[in-house]
XYZ file of C-alpha atoms in Angstrom:
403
model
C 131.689 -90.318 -71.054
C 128.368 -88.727 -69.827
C 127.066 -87.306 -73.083
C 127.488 -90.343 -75.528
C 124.834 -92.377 -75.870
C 125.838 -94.230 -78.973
C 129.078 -96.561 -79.206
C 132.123 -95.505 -81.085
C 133.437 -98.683 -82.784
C 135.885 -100.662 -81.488
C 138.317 -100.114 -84.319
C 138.450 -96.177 -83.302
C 139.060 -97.268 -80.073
C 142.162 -99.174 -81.189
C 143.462 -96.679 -83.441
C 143.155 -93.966 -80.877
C 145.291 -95.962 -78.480
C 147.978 -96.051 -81.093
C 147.717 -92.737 -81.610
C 148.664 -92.491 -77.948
C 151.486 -94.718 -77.937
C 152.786 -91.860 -80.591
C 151.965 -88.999 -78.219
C 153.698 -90.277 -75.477
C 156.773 -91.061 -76.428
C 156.981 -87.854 -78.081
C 156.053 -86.184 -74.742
C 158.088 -88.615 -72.664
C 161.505 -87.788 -74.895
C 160.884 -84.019 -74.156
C 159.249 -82.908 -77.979
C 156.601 -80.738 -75.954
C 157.139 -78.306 -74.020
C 154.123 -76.437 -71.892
C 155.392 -72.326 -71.675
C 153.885 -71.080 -68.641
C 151.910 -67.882 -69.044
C 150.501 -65.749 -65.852
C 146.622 -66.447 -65.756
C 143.885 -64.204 -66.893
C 141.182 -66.894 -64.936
C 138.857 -65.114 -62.522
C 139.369 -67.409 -59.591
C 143.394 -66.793 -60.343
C 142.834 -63.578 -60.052
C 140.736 -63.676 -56.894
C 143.234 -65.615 -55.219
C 145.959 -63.593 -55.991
C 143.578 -60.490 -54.274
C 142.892 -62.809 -51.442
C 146.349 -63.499 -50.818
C 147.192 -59.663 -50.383
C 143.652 -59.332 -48.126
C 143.163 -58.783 -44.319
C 140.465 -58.934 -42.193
C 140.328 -57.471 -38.612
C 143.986 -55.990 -39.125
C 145.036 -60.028 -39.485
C 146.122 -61.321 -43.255
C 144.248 -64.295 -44.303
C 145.162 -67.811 -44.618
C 146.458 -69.476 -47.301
C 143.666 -70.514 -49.554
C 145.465 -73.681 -49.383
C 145.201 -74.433 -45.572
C 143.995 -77.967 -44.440
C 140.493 -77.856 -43.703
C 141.023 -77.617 -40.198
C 142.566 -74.556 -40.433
C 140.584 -72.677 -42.248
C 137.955 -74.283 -40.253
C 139.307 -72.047 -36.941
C 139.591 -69.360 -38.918
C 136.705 -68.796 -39.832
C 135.298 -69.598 -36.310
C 137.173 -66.794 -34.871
C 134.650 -64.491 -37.284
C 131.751 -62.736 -36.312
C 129.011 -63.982 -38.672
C 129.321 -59.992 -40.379
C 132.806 -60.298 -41.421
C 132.427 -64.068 -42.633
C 129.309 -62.646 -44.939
C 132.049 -59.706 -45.594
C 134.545 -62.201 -46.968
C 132.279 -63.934 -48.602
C 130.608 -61.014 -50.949
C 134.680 -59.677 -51.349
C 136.259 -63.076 -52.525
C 133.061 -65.327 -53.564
C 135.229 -67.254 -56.391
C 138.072 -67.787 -53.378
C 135.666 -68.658 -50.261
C 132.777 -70.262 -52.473
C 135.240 -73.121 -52.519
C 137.414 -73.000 -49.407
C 137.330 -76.555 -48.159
C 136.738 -75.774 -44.361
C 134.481 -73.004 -44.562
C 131.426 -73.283 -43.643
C 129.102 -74.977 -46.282
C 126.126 -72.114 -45.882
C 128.871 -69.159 -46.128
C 129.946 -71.164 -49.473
C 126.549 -71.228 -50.891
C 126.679 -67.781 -49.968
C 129.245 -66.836 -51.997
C 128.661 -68.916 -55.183
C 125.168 -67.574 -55.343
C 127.451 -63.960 -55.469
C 130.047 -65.685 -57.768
C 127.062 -66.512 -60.033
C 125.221 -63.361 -60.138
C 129.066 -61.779 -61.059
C 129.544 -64.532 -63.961
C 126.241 -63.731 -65.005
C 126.744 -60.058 -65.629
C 130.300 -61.092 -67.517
C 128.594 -62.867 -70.108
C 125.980 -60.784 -70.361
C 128.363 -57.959 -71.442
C 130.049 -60.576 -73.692
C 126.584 -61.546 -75.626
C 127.048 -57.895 -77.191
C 131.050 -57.663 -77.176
C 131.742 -57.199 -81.427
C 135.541 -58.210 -80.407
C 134.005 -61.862 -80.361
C 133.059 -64.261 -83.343
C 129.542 -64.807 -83.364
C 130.016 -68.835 -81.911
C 132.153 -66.611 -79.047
C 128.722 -64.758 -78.790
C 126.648 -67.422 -79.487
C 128.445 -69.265 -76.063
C 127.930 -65.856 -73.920
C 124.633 -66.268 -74.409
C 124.253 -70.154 -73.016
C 126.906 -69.433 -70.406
C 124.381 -66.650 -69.232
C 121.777 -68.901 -69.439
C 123.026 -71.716 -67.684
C 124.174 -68.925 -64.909
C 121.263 -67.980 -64.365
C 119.503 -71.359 -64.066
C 122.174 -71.986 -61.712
C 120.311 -68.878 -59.487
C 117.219 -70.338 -59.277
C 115.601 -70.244 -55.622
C 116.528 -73.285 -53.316
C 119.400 -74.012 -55.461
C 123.114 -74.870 -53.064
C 126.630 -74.607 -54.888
C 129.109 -76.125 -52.859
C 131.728 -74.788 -55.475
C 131.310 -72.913 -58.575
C 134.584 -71.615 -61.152
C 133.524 -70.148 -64.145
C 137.005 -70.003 -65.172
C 137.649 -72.060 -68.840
C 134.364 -74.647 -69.205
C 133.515 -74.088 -65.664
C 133.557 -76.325 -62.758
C 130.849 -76.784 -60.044
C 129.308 -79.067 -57.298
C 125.463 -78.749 -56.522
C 123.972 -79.796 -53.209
C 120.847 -81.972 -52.771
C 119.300 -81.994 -48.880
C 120.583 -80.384 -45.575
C 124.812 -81.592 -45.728
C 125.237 -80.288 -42.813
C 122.527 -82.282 -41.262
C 122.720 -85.426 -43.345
C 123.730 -88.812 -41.991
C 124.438 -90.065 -45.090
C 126.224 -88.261 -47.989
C 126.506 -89.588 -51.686
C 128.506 -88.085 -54.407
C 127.979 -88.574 -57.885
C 130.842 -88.530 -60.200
C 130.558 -87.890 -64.187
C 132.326 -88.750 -66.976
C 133.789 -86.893 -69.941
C 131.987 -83.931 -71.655
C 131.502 -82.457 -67.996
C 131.710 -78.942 -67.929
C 129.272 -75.840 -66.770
C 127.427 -76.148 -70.005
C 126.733 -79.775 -69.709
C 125.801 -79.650 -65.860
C 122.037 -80.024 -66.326
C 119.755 -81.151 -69.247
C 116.278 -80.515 -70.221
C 113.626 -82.525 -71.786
C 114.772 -86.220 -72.270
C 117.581 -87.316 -70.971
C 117.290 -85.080 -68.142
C 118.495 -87.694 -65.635
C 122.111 -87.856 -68.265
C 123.508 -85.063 -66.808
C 125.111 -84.933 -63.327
C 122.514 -82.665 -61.921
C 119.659 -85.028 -62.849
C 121.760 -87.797 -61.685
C 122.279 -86.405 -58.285
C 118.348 -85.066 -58.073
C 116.921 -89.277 -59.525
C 119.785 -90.502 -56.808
C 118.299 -88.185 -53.810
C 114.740 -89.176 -54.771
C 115.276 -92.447 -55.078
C 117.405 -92.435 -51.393
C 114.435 -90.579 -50.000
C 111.741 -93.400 -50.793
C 114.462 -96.270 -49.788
C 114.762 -95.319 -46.513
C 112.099 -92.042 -45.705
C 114.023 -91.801 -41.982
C 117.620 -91.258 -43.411
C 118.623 -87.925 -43.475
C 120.053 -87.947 -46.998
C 122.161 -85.741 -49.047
C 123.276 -86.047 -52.701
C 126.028 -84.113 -54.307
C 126.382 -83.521 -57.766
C 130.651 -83.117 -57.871
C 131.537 -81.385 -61.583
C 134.093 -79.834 -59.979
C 136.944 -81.460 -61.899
C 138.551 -81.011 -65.256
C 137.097 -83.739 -67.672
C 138.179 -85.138 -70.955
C 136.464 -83.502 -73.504
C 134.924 -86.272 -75.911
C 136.325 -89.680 -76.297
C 140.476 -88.309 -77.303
C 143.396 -88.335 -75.941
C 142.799 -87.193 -72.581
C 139.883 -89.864 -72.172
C 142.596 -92.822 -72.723
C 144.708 -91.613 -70.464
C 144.402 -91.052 -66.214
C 146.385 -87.609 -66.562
C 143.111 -85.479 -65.737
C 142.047 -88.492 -63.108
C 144.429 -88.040 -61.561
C 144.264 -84.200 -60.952
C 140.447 -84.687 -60.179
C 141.384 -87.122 -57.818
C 143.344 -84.693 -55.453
C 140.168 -82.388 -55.762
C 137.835 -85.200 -54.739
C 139.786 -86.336 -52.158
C 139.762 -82.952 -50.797
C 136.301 -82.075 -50.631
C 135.396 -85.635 -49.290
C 138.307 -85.002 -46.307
C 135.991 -81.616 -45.587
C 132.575 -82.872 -45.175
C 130.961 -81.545 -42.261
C 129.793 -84.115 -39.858
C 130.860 -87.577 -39.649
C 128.259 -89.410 -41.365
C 129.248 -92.139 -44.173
C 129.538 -91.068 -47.498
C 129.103 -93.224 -50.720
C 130.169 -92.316 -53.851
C 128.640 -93.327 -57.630
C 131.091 -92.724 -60.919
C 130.001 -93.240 -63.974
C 132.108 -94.129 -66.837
C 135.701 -91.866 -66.858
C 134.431 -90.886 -63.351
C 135.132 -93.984 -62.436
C 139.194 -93.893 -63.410
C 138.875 -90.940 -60.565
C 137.405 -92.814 -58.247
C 139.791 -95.884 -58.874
C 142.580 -93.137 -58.726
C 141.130 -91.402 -55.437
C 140.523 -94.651 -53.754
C 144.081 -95.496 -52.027
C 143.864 -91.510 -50.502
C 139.873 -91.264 -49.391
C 138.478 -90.956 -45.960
C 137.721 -93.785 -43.941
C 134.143 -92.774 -44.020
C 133.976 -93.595 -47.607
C 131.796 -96.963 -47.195
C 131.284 -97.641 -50.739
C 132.714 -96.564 -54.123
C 129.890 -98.131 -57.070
C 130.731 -97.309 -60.732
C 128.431 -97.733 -63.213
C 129.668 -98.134 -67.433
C 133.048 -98.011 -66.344
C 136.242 -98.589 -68.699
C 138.041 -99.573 -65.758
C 139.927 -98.110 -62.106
C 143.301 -98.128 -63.203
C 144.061 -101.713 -61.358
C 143.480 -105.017 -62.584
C 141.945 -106.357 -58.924
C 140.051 -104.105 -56.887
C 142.135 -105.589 -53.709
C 144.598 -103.013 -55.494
C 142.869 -99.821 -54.938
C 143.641 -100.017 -51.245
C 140.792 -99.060 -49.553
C 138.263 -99.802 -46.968
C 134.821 -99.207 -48.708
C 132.918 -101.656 -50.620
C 133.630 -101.855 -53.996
C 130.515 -102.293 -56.456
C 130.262 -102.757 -59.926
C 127.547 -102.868 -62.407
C 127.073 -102.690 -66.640
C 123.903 -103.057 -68.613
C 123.530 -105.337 -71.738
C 123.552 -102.275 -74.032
C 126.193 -100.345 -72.682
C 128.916 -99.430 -75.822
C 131.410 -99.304 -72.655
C 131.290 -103.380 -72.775
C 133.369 -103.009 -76.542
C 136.239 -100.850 -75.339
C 139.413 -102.897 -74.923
C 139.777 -103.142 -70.984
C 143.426 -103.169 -71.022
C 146.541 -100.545 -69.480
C 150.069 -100.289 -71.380
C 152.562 -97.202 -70.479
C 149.464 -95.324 -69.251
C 147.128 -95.704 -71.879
C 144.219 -97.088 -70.964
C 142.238 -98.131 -67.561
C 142.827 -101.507 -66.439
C 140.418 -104.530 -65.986
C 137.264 -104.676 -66.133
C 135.093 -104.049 -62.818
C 132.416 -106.102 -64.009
C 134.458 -109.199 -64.390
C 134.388 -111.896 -61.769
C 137.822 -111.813 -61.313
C 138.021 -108.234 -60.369
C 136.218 -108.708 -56.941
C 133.744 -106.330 -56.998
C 130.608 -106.734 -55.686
C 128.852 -106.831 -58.935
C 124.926 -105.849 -59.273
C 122.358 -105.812 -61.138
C 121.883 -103.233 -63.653
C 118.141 -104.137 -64.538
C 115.872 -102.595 -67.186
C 118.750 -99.137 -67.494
C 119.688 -98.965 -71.290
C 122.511 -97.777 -72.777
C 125.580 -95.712 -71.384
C 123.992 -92.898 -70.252
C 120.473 -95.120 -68.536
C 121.714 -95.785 -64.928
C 120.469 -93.022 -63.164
C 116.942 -93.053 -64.660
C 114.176 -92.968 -62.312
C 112.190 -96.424 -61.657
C 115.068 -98.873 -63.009
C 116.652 -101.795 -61.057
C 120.285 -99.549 -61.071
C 119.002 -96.348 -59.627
C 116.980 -98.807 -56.657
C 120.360 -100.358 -56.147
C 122.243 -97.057 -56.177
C 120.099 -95.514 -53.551
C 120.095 -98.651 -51.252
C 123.810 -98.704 -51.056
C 123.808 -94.892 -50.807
C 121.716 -95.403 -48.023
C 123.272 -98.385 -45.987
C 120.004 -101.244 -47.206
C 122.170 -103.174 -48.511
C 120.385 -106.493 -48.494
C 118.107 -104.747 -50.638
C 120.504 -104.742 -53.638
C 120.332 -106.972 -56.190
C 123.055 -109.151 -57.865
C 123.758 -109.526 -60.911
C 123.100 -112.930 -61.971
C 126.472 -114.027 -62.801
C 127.895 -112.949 -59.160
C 126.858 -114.952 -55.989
C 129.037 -113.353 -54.014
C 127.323 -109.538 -53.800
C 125.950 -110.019 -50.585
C 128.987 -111.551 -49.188
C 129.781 -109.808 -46.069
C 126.563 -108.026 -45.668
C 124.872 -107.345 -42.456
C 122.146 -105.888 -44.327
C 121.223 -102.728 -42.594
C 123.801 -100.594 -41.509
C 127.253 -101.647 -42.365
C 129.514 -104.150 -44.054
């Protein structure tokens, strides 16, 4: 729910979950029917080249392979045919959990300057409408923005709306890692903003998260992700009531978390239906996931956050104007996301959300919820503030380095 700032009213809500009662009993009593075509998606296609591939006389692994594996595999490379795989397959080793995170960048710089040159042959293609024109020309846009110097993809797909994952600070030197997840509306067009709002979109999140982690603890080595690299609802539909896409995005997140280099402790911040991932991811992350906070969320899936079996600290926090507070916090047959986190009976630790306005204000630079974002994201946790109605944030604490 990243890109809507104003509130839909509570009666749309309510009529869109009836709607979905009606959709899923129509799905659940077999009325659709999904007719599987073979895939015209670049990355499909460059994994079905990279399947048939070999390197050094040897085939190579199954794009697929735990993290470990492909790990080894790649260390058995010289650093000339790792750079050779890279600039063959960039859409297929751009986002190979387990390969090394500079030989990704690598190839999703190469990826872009390739889905660059697509659209830029599309902008003029008279097959296309003029809207399918009209989107070349922003897809090549936002391409090459992407390029700009100092700029780290972790993963880039330009396949459908596009998914990607920008880097903030050295990973592979970082001793703490956050992730920020996004809501709906997140897609390669959305990634970034200009102007106002800047700090709306999950690359300004991530950049106002790393700055802010940077001046609460100047001797951390930080790092900030910026994870679109999921499937989101588009708008507030169907998809948004329901955890189907979650749930997919979950697998993904829970992936790329398991294939961090290093071992430092990684936090992670989802906002609104990022935070129905991170509910749904919980049970399956890491153990060096110390903290999960959501911010404007519509709920986790669970009604108790003892229910999202996991280790890390769970934190919650809402501000006064936030539209989220009017959506019915409730889960029937699958529609809808559970309790509230906010709510004193969920057991969150809930904080402060300060002086941030509206759905889209958390992340904005100088507010009470980005200072409390970046102290949990960087372990200074007795520097977050509760929200008034919960004395029981700091319970637990040690207030420096752990829970």
């Amino acid at each position: 729910m990243t890109s809507f700032d104003s509130s839909p009213t509570l009666t749309a809500w309510r009529a869109l979950l009836a709607v979905a009662v009606v959709f899923v009993m129509l799905a659940t009593t077999g009325w659709t029917a999904v007719r599987h075509q073979p895939s015209h998606e670049p990355r499909d296609i460059a994994l079905a080249s990279w399947a048939r591939g070999r390197i050094a006389g040897r085939p190579l692994p199954d794009a697929d392979a735990p993290p470990y594996r492909l790990a080894q595999f790649f260390a058995t490379l010289t650093a000339a045919q790792r750079t050779a795989l890279a600039d063959r397959y960039p859409l297929v080793v751009g986002n190979l959990n387990g390969a090394p995170v500079t030989l990704r960048y690598h190839a999703n710089r190469r990826a872009l300057v390739q889905a660059r040159a697509v659209e830029r042959r599309r902008m003029h293609d008279v097959r296309l409408s003029p809207d399918g024109r009209a989107e070349a020309l922003r897809r090549m846009e936002r391409f090459g923005s992407m390029l700009a110097h100092g700029r780290h993809f972790l993963a880039f797909d330009p396949s459908g709306k596009g998914r990607a994952a920008e880097v903030f600070g050295d990973l592979d030197k970082a001793e703490r890692i956050s992730m920020v997840v996004p809501g709906v509306d997140t897609n390669l067009l959305t990634l970034e903003r200009t102007g106002p709002k800047v700090d709306a979109a999950p690359v300004g999140m991530a950049k106002s998260l790393y700055a802010a982690e940077r001046a609460a603890r100047p001797g951390t080595r930080t790092a900030v992700i910026a994870w679109a690299d999921y499937t989101a609802p588009a708008g507030i539909g169907m998809d948004a009531a329901l955890g189907n896409l979650a749930a997919r995005g979950a697998v993904r997140l829970n992936a790329l978390v398991g294939a961090l280099p290093g071992t430092s402790k990684v936090s992670l911040f989802c906002h609104s239906y990022g935070s129905v991932l991170c509910g749904v991811a919980a049970e399956e992350l890491p153990s060096r996931v110390t903290d999960i906070a959501v911010a404007g969320s519509p709920g986790m899936r669970v009604e108790h956050a003892a229910q999202l079996h996991t280790s890390a600290a769970v934190w919650a926090m809402r501000d006064r104007n936030d539209w989220i507070q009017d959506v019915p916090n409730m889960e029937v047959g699958g529609l809808g996301h559970g309790a509230d986190p906010v709510d004193r009976g969920f057991g969150a630790r809930v904080v402060s959300a300060g002086d941030a306005n509206g759905h889209s204000g958390y992340f904005v630079p100088g507010t009470e919820s980005l200072r409390n974002f970046a102290a949990i994201g960087v372990g200074a946790y007795g520097s977050v503030t509760c929200a008034s109605a919960d004395s029981a944030c700091h319970k637990g604490i040690s207030g420096a380095e752990g829970m």
